[in-house]
Amino acid sequence: MSILILGGAGYIGSHTVRQLVLAGEETVVADNLITGHKQAISSGAKFYEGDIRDTVFLDEIFTKEKIDTVVHFAASSLVSESVSNPLKYYDNNLGGAISLVKAMAKHDIHSIVFSSTAATYGEPERIPILESDRTEPTNPYGETKLAMEKLFKWADKAYGMRYVSLRYFNAAGADESGDIGEDHNPESHLIPLILQVPNGKRKSISIFGTDYPTKDGTCIRDYIHVTDLADAHLKAVKYLRDGGASDIFNLGTGNGFSVRETIDIARQVTGREIAAIDEARRAGDPAVLVASGAKAKEILGWTPQRAALSEIIESAWKWHSTHPNGYEDE
Ligand code: UDP
């Protein structure tokens, strides 16, 4: 049986495809290549180009391939864009999930692992955040991911479709080979933006907010290596194949780093001066987001293997320093 990876040409999707292929899984990728990169897809995977909202396209894949589990990454993920264009997020994220559930029900496919996010929590009620904590998203991105979780919950009750929802904290880093990595356009994430400075692509990094109630006034985040995220998907697939019940897991290291600390570690890793400029807060950023990873450890047997932020940034630097223009350099 094969695993279908929707959005397998994207950042986290492509790293998961790589691990699945290395593990000897029959891997089928579908991606509309709007934000994904064809070069990111491991050569051992079979590729279909198309959009998950296209029911004919999904029908074709489920008819031609023997799929037992779907791993679903195909979604829009820019917080600020979701605020200015919520319809895009409802259409692509929730609309995509509705189309997918219909196709899975029609073709009797009963297992799905999908990407959720720390943005489902909104402003956290405590740190570290537990899966059972309040979910009150502060933007349409988090809201549509939470709506997807609820859709899958009801699809389980109605159609016996078991799911694992993985709530990522801050995905970062790149595959150890240096062949695949992060390439967003526009880039909005802290670590790739910091590394644009030593790469000569920007003069300085902006620090968004220096008056947060944290040790140095800047926001604290839980950065998790993309290869550790990929491993969690393999463990979630195994969990569902072994008959595990539907569930939701945080994926983070449990360690928080401030924006200033993150820039300092990037200076050490790259050996370069990285100019930083204090700026106003970015709208909608919670002061601190740190996961409790205890549930994923206990139930999935998952613990991050690359938890040191220096190691995460080193792997990102290996990719960005050799691909300053991302996949365009291939
Ligand atoms: N950030 C920053 N400068 C930037 C980009 C991000 O200071 O150029 C901060 C941002 O305000 C947040 C943290 O870095 O506190 C992580 O932001 P990112 O967009 O990478 O991830 P998010 O936590 O928003 O998902």
Short mmCIF file of C-alpha atoms and ligand atoms in Angstrom, two decimals:
data_model
loop_
_atom_site.label_atom_id
_atom_site.label_comp_id
_atom_site.label_asym_id
_atom_site.label_seq_id
_atom_site.Cartn_x
_atom_site.Cartn_y
_atom_site.Cartn_z
CA MET A 1 0.00 0.00 0.00
CA SER A 2 1.12 3.55 -0.71
CA ILE A 3 1.08 6.76 1.30
CA LEU A 4 -0.32 9.84 -0.42
CA ILE A 5 1.41 13.10 0.49
CA LEU A 6 -0.66 16.16 -0.37
CA GLY A 7 1.57 19.23 -0.54
CA GLY A 8 4.69 17.05 -0.79
CA ALA A 9 6.60 19.73 -2.73
CA GLY A 10 6.39 22.23 0.15
CA TYR A 11 8.84 22.80 2.98
CA ILE A 12 7.68 20.29 5.62
CA GLY A 13 6.03 18.03 3.01
CA SER A 14 9.22 17.56 0.99
CA HIS A 15 11.24 16.68 4.11
CA THR A 16 8.60 14.12 5.08
CA VAL A 17 8.58 12.63 1.56
CA ARG A 18 12.34 12.24 1.79
CA GLN A 19 12.11 10.34 5.09
CA LEU A 20 9.29 8.13 3.79
CA VAL A 21 11.25 7.23 0.65
CA LEU A 22 14.34 6.50 2.78
CA ALA A 23 12.17 4.25 4.97
CA GLY A 24 11.21 2.26 1.87
CA GLU A 25 7.56 3.42 1.74
CA GLU A 26 5.72 3.57 -1.59
CA THR A 27 5.19 7.33 -1.72
CA VAL A 28 2.82 9.26 -3.97
CA VAL A 29 2.97 13.08 -3.99
CA ALA A 30 0.29 15.50 -5.14
CA ASP A 31 0.96 19.24 -5.23
CA ASN A 32 -0.39 22.18 -7.25
CA LEU A 33 3.13 23.72 -7.25
CA ILE A 34 1.73 27.17 -6.40
CA THR A 35 4.04 27.49 -3.39
CA GLY A 36 5.77 24.11 -3.67
CA HIS A 37 8.87 23.30 -5.74
CA LYS A 38 9.06 20.33 -8.06
CA GLN A 39 12.82 20.00 -7.40
CA ALA A 40 12.06 19.45 -3.71
CA ILE A 41 10.29 16.13 -4.37
CA SER A 42 12.53 13.10 -3.76
CA SER A 43 13.16 11.12 -6.94
CA GLY A 44 11.83 7.94 -5.32
CA ALA A 45 8.29 9.36 -5.09
CA LYS A 46 5.61 9.33 -7.79
CA PHE A 47 4.24 12.80 -8.61
CA TYR A 48 0.81 14.11 -9.65
CA GLU A 49 0.40 17.83 -10.33
CA GLY A 50 -2.98 19.23 -9.36
CA ASP A 51 -5.15 20.83 -6.72
CA ILE A 52 -6.94 18.98 -3.91
CA ARG A 53 -10.08 21.10 -4.43
CA ASP A 54 -10.36 19.42 -7.84
CA THR A 55 -12.46 16.31 -7.15
CA VAL A 56 -11.69 14.78 -10.57
CA PHE A 57 -7.97 15.07 -9.78
CA LEU A 58 -8.35 13.36 -6.37
CA ASP A 59 -10.58 10.66 -7.92
CA GLU A 60 -7.90 9.91 -10.49
CA ILE A 61 -5.20 9.43 -7.83
CA PHE A 62 -7.35 7.30 -5.53
CA THR A 63 -8.41 5.16 -8.51
CA LYS A 64 -4.91 4.63 -9.92
CA GLU A 65 -2.99 4.21 -6.64
CA LYS A 66 -3.52 1.86 -3.73
CA ILE A 67 -3.49 4.37 -0.89
CA ASP A 68 -3.91 3.34 2.76
CA THR A 69 -2.94 6.62 4.48
CA VAL A 70 -3.06 10.26 3.46
CA VAL A 71 -0.59 12.80 4.88
CA HIS A 72 -2.01 16.24 4.23
CA PHE A 73 0.23 19.34 4.09
CA ALA A 74 -1.50 21.15 1.21
CA ALA A 75 -2.64 24.46 2.71
CA SER A 76 -1.94 28.19 2.76
CA SER A 77 0.11 29.21 5.78
CA LEU A 78 0.85 32.95 5.87
CA VAL A 79 -0.69 34.53 8.94
CA SER A 80 -0.72 38.14 7.65
CA GLU A 81 -2.13 37.11 4.27
CA SER A 82 -4.89 35.21 6.07
CA VAL A 83 -5.92 38.41 7.86
CA SER A 84 -6.12 40.44 4.63
CA ASN A 85 -7.62 37.60 2.55
CA PRO A 86 -9.61 35.27 4.84
CA LEU A 87 -11.65 33.84 1.96
CA LYS A 88 -8.49 32.42 0.39
CA TYR A 89 -7.83 30.53 3.64
CA TYR A 90 -11.38 29.25 4.03
CA ASP A 91 -11.42 28.20 0.38
CA ASN A 92 -7.99 26.58 0.20
CA ASN A 93 -7.62 25.16 3.72
CA LEU A 94 -11.16 24.27 4.75
CA GLY A 95 -12.46 23.86 1.18
CA GLY A 96 -9.48 21.62 0.38
CA ALA A 97 -10.18 19.47 3.45
CA ILE A 98 -13.88 19.12 2.55
CA SER A 99 -12.98 17.99 -0.97
CA LEU A 100 -10.45 15.54 0.51
CA VAL A 101 -12.85 14.03 3.06
CA LYS A 102 -15.42 13.49 0.28
CA ALA A 103 -12.86 11.70 -1.89
CA MET A 104 -11.52 9.62 1.02
CA ALA A 105 -15.05 8.56 2.01
CA LYS A 106 -15.87 7.65 -1.59
CA HIS A 107 -12.71 5.53 -1.96
CA ASP A 108 -12.88 3.95 1.52
CA ILE A 109 -9.68 5.47 2.84
CA HIS A 110 -9.76 5.73 6.60
CA SER A 111 -6.48 7.21 7.86
CA ILE A 112 -5.13 10.73 7.65
CA VAL A 113 -2.26 12.63 9.27
CA PHE A 114 -2.46 16.37 8.80
CA SER A 115 -0.64 19.60 9.53
CA SER A 116 -2.07 21.78 12.23
CA THR A 117 -0.40 24.60 14.09
CA ALA A 118 0.31 26.33 17.38
CA ALA A 119 -1.81 29.15 15.89
CA THR A 120 -4.90 27.10 16.87
CA TYR A 121 -4.26 28.18 20.49
CA GLY A 122 -4.11 31.94 19.88
CA GLU A 123 -2.88 33.73 23.03
CA PRO A 124 -1.86 30.79 25.28
CA GLU A 125 -3.41 30.44 28.73
CA ARG A 126 -0.19 28.90 30.11
CA ILE A 127 3.31 27.78 29.13
CA PRO A 128 4.15 25.08 28.15
CA ILE A 129 0.98 24.64 26.09
CA LEU A 130 -0.93 21.38 26.43
CA GLU A 131 -3.15 19.94 23.69
CA SER A 132 -6.15 20.27 26.01
CA ASP A 133 -5.62 24.04 26.49
CA ARG A 134 -8.06 26.64 25.19
CA THR A 135 -8.10 27.11 21.40
CA GLU A 136 -8.99 30.66 20.39
CA PRO A 137 -7.14 31.51 17.19
CA THR A 138 -6.36 35.17 16.57
CA ASN A 139 -6.20 34.94 12.77
CA PRO A 140 -7.96 33.10 9.91
CA TYR A 141 -4.96 30.83 9.34
CA GLY A 142 -5.28 29.35 12.86
CA GLU A 143 -9.06 29.45 12.60
CA THR A 144 -9.16 27.40 9.37
CA LYS A 145 -6.68 24.86 10.79
CA LEU A 146 -8.90 24.47 13.86
CA ALA A 147 -11.94 24.10 11.59
CA MET A 148 -10.07 21.34 9.71
CA GLU A 149 -9.41 19.54 13.00
CA LYS A 150 -13.13 19.71 13.81
CA LEU A 151 -14.11 18.52 10.33
CA PHE A 152 -11.86 15.46 10.76
CA LYS A 153 -13.28 14.83 14.24
CA TRP A 154 -16.81 14.62 12.82
CA ALA A 155 -15.65 12.66 9.76
CA ASP A 156 -14.26 10.07 12.18
CA LYS A 157 -17.62 9.78 13.96
CA ALA A 158 -19.60 9.60 10.71
CA TYR A 159 -17.29 7.64 8.39
CA GLY A 160 -14.76 5.98 10.72
CA MET A 161 -11.95 8.09 9.31
CA ARG A 162 -9.17 8.13 11.93
CA TYR A 163 -6.89 11.17 12.05
CA VAL A 164 -3.76 12.47 13.69
CA SER A 165 -3.52 16.25 13.86
CA LEU A 166 0.02 17.55 14.39
CA ARG A 167 0.22 21.05 15.83
CA TYR A 168 3.61 22.36 14.75
CA PHE A 169 5.40 25.05 16.70
CA ASN A 170 8.12 26.93 14.73
CA ALA A 171 9.41 24.67 11.95
CA ALA A 172 13.02 25.48 11.04
CA GLY A 173 16.22 23.98 9.63
CA ALA A 174 16.83 21.80 6.62
CA ASP A 175 17.67 18.24 5.65
CA GLU A 176 21.21 17.22 6.61
CA SER A 177 22.09 16.64 2.93
CA GLY A 178 21.73 20.39 2.25
CA ASP A 179 19.77 19.44 -0.92
CA ILE A 180 16.33 20.53 0.25
CA GLY A 181 15.31 23.35 2.56
CA GLU A 182 13.01 26.29 3.16
CA ASP A 183 12.05 28.45 0.16
CA HIS A 184 9.02 30.69 0.69
CA ASN A 185 8.12 33.64 -1.47
CA PRO A 186 7.64 36.02 0.22
CA GLU A 187 9.70 34.81 3.19
CA SER A 188 8.22 35.81 6.54
CA HIS A 189 9.92 33.45 8.99
CA LEU A 190 12.58 34.59 11.39
CA ILE A 191 15.46 32.14 10.78
CA PRO A 192 15.56 32.32 6.94
CA LEU A 193 15.24 36.12 7.17
CA ILE A 194 18.15 36.32 9.65
CA LEU A 195 20.28 34.18 7.31
CA GLN A 196 19.54 36.53 4.39
CA VAL A 197 21.87 39.01 6.14
CA PRO A 198 25.09 36.91 5.99
CA ASN A 199 23.93 35.80 2.53
CA GLY A 200 24.10 39.44 1.38
CA LYS A 201 20.40 39.54 0.51
CA ARG A 202 19.37 42.02 3.21
CA LYS A 203 21.28 44.59 5.27
CA SER A 204 19.75 43.81 8.66
CA ILE A 205 17.12 41.81 10.48
CA SER A 206 14.18 43.63 12.08
CA ILE A 207 13.24 42.69 15.63
CA PHE A 208 9.47 43.00 15.82
CA GLY A 209 8.80 44.20 19.35
CA THR A 210 11.22 44.75 22.24
CA ASP A 211 8.68 45.48 24.99
CA TYR A 212 7.15 42.03 25.48
CA PRO A 213 6.98 40.67 29.05
CA THR A 214 9.92 38.31 28.42
CA LYS A 215 13.51 38.17 29.73
CA ASP A 216 14.89 40.45 26.98
CA GLY A 217 11.65 42.01 25.75
CA THR A 218 11.49 40.01 22.50
CA CYS A 219 9.12 37.16 21.61
CA ILE A 220 9.95 33.61 22.62
CA ARG A 221 9.34 30.68 20.26
CA ASP A 222 9.88 26.91 20.26
CA TYR A 223 11.91 26.09 17.12
CA ILE A 224 11.63 22.51 15.93
CA HIS A 225 13.85 20.88 13.30
CA VAL A 226 11.97 20.05 10.11
CA THR A 227 13.53 16.55 10.06
CA ASP A 228 12.13 15.93 13.55
CA LEU A 229 8.74 17.08 12.25
CA ALA A 230 9.11 14.65 9.34
CA ASP A 231 9.91 11.82 11.80
CA ALA A 232 6.74 12.64 13.74
CA HIS A 233 4.69 12.11 10.57
CA LEU A 234 6.24 8.67 10.04
CA LYS A 235 5.43 7.78 13.64
CA ALA A 236 1.86 9.08 13.22
CA VAL A 237 1.38 6.95 10.08
CA LYS A 238 2.59 3.88 11.99
CA TYR A 239 0.31 4.76 14.93
CA LEU A 240 -2.74 4.83 12.63
CA ARG A 241 -1.69 1.65 10.81
CA ASP A 242 -1.43 -0.04 14.23
CA GLY A 243 -5.04 0.93 14.94
CA GLY A 244 -4.45 4.06 17.07
CA ALA A 245 -7.45 6.29 17.83
CA SER A 246 -7.83 9.81 16.44
CA ASP A 247 -5.78 12.32 18.40
CA ILE A 248 -4.03 15.69 18.43
CA PHE A 249 -0.35 16.25 19.29
CA ASN A 250 1.89 19.27 19.80
CA LEU A 251 5.24 19.08 18.05
CA GLY A 252 7.89 21.23 19.71
CA THR A 253 11.05 20.81 21.78
CA GLY A 254 9.69 22.44 24.93
CA ASN A 255 12.59 24.97 24.81
CA GLY A 256 11.89 28.63 24.12
CA PHE A 257 14.33 31.07 22.51
CA SER A 258 13.86 34.83 22.22
CA VAL A 259 14.30 36.66 18.93
CA ARG A 260 17.52 38.23 20.28
CA GLU A 261 18.89 34.83 21.37
CA THR A 262 18.04 33.37 17.98
CA ILE A 263 19.94 36.16 16.20
CA ASP A 264 22.91 35.64 18.56
CA ILE A 265 23.03 31.92 17.82
CA ALA A 266 22.88 32.69 14.08
CA ARG A 267 25.88 35.03 14.55
CA GLN A 268 27.83 32.21 16.23
CA VAL A 269 26.85 29.60 13.65
CA THR A 270 27.66 31.75 10.61
CA GLY A 271 30.63 33.54 12.16
CA ARG A 272 29.28 36.78 10.69
CA GLU A 273 28.07 40.04 12.14
CA ILE A 274 24.33 40.22 11.68
CA ALA A 275 22.94 43.73 12.10
CA ALA A 276 19.61 43.85 13.96
CA ILE A 277 17.20 46.79 14.21
CA ASP A 278 14.60 47.18 16.94
CA GLU A 279 11.16 47.80 15.48
CA ALA A 280 7.53 47.95 16.58
CA ARG A 281 5.57 44.81 17.38
CA ARG A 282 4.06 42.82 14.50
CA ALA A 283 0.29 42.57 14.91
CA GLY A 284 -1.02 39.34 16.39
CA ASP A 285 2.25 37.87 17.76
CA PRO A 286 1.81 36.17 21.17
CA ALA A 287 4.73 36.92 23.54
CA VAL A 288 5.60 33.28 24.25
CA LEU A 289 4.75 30.02 22.43
CA VAL A 290 6.37 26.90 23.86
CA ALA A 291 4.96 23.39 23.49
CA SER A 292 4.60 20.61 25.94
CA GLY A 293 5.78 17.65 23.85
CA ALA A 294 4.91 15.14 26.58
CA LYS A 295 1.86 13.70 24.82
CA ALA A 296 3.67 13.07 21.51
CA LYS A 297 6.47 11.40 23.47
CA GLU A 298 4.14 9.20 25.47
CA ILE A 299 1.73 8.12 22.72
CA LEU A 300 3.72 8.38 19.47
CA GLY A 301 7.13 7.65 21.05
CA TRP A 302 8.44 10.85 19.42
CA THR A 303 11.24 12.96 20.87
CA PRO A 304 13.12 15.60 18.89
CA GLN A 305 16.64 14.37 18.02
CA ARG A 306 17.95 17.78 16.89
CA ALA A 307 16.68 20.01 19.67
CA ALA A 308 19.68 22.37 19.98
CA LEU A 309 18.88 25.66 18.24
CA SER A 310 22.50 25.90 17.04
CA GLU A 311 22.10 22.58 15.23
CA ILE A 312 18.81 23.72 13.69
CA ILE A 313 20.36 26.98 12.46
CA GLU A 314 23.49 25.17 11.22
CA SER A 315 21.36 22.95 9.00
CA ALA A 316 19.39 25.96 7.73
CA TRP A 317 22.68 27.78 6.98
CA LYS A 318 24.00 24.77 5.05
CA TRP A 319 20.96 25.03 2.77
CA HIS A 320 20.68 28.84 2.47
CA SER A 321 24.42 29.47 2.02
CA THR A 322 24.49 27.06 -0.93
CA HIS A 323 21.04 28.11 -2.29
CA PRO A 324 20.77 31.87 -1.66
CA ASN A 325 17.93 32.02 -4.20
CA GLY A 326 16.31 28.79 -3.01
CA TYR A 327 15.36 26.24 -5.68
CA GLU A 328 16.02 28.83 -8.43
CA ASP A 329 19.70 27.98 -7.96
CA GLU A 330 19.16 24.35 -8.98
N1 UDP B 1 10.24 38.07 13.81
C1 UDP B 1 11.07 39.19 13.88
N2 UDP B 1 11.58 39.65 12.71
C2 UDP B 1 11.30 39.11 11.49
C3 UDP B 1 10.45 37.98 11.45
C4 UDP B 1 9.94 37.48 12.63
O1 UDP B 1 11.34 39.72 14.95
O2 UDP B 1 11.78 39.63 10.47
C5 UDP B 1 9.71 37.52 15.07
C6 UDP B 1 8.19 37.42 15.12
O3 UDP B 1 7.64 38.63 15.60
C7 UDP B 1 7.99 36.25 16.08
C8 UDP B 1 9.22 35.37 15.85
O4 UDP B 1 10.18 36.20 15.20
O5 UDP B 1 8.02 36.70 17.40
C9 UDP B 1 8.94 34.16 14.97
O6 UDP B 1 8.27 34.62 13.80
P1 UDP B 1 7.97 33.67 12.56
O7 UDP B 1 7.27 34.50 11.53
O8 UDP B 1 9.22 32.99 12.15
O9 UDP B 1 7.00 32.55 13.15
P2 UDP B 1 5.60 32.66 13.95
O10 UDP B 1 5.96 32.48 15.40
O11 UDP B 1 4.98 33.98 13.64
O12 UDP B 1 4.84 31.50 13.41
#
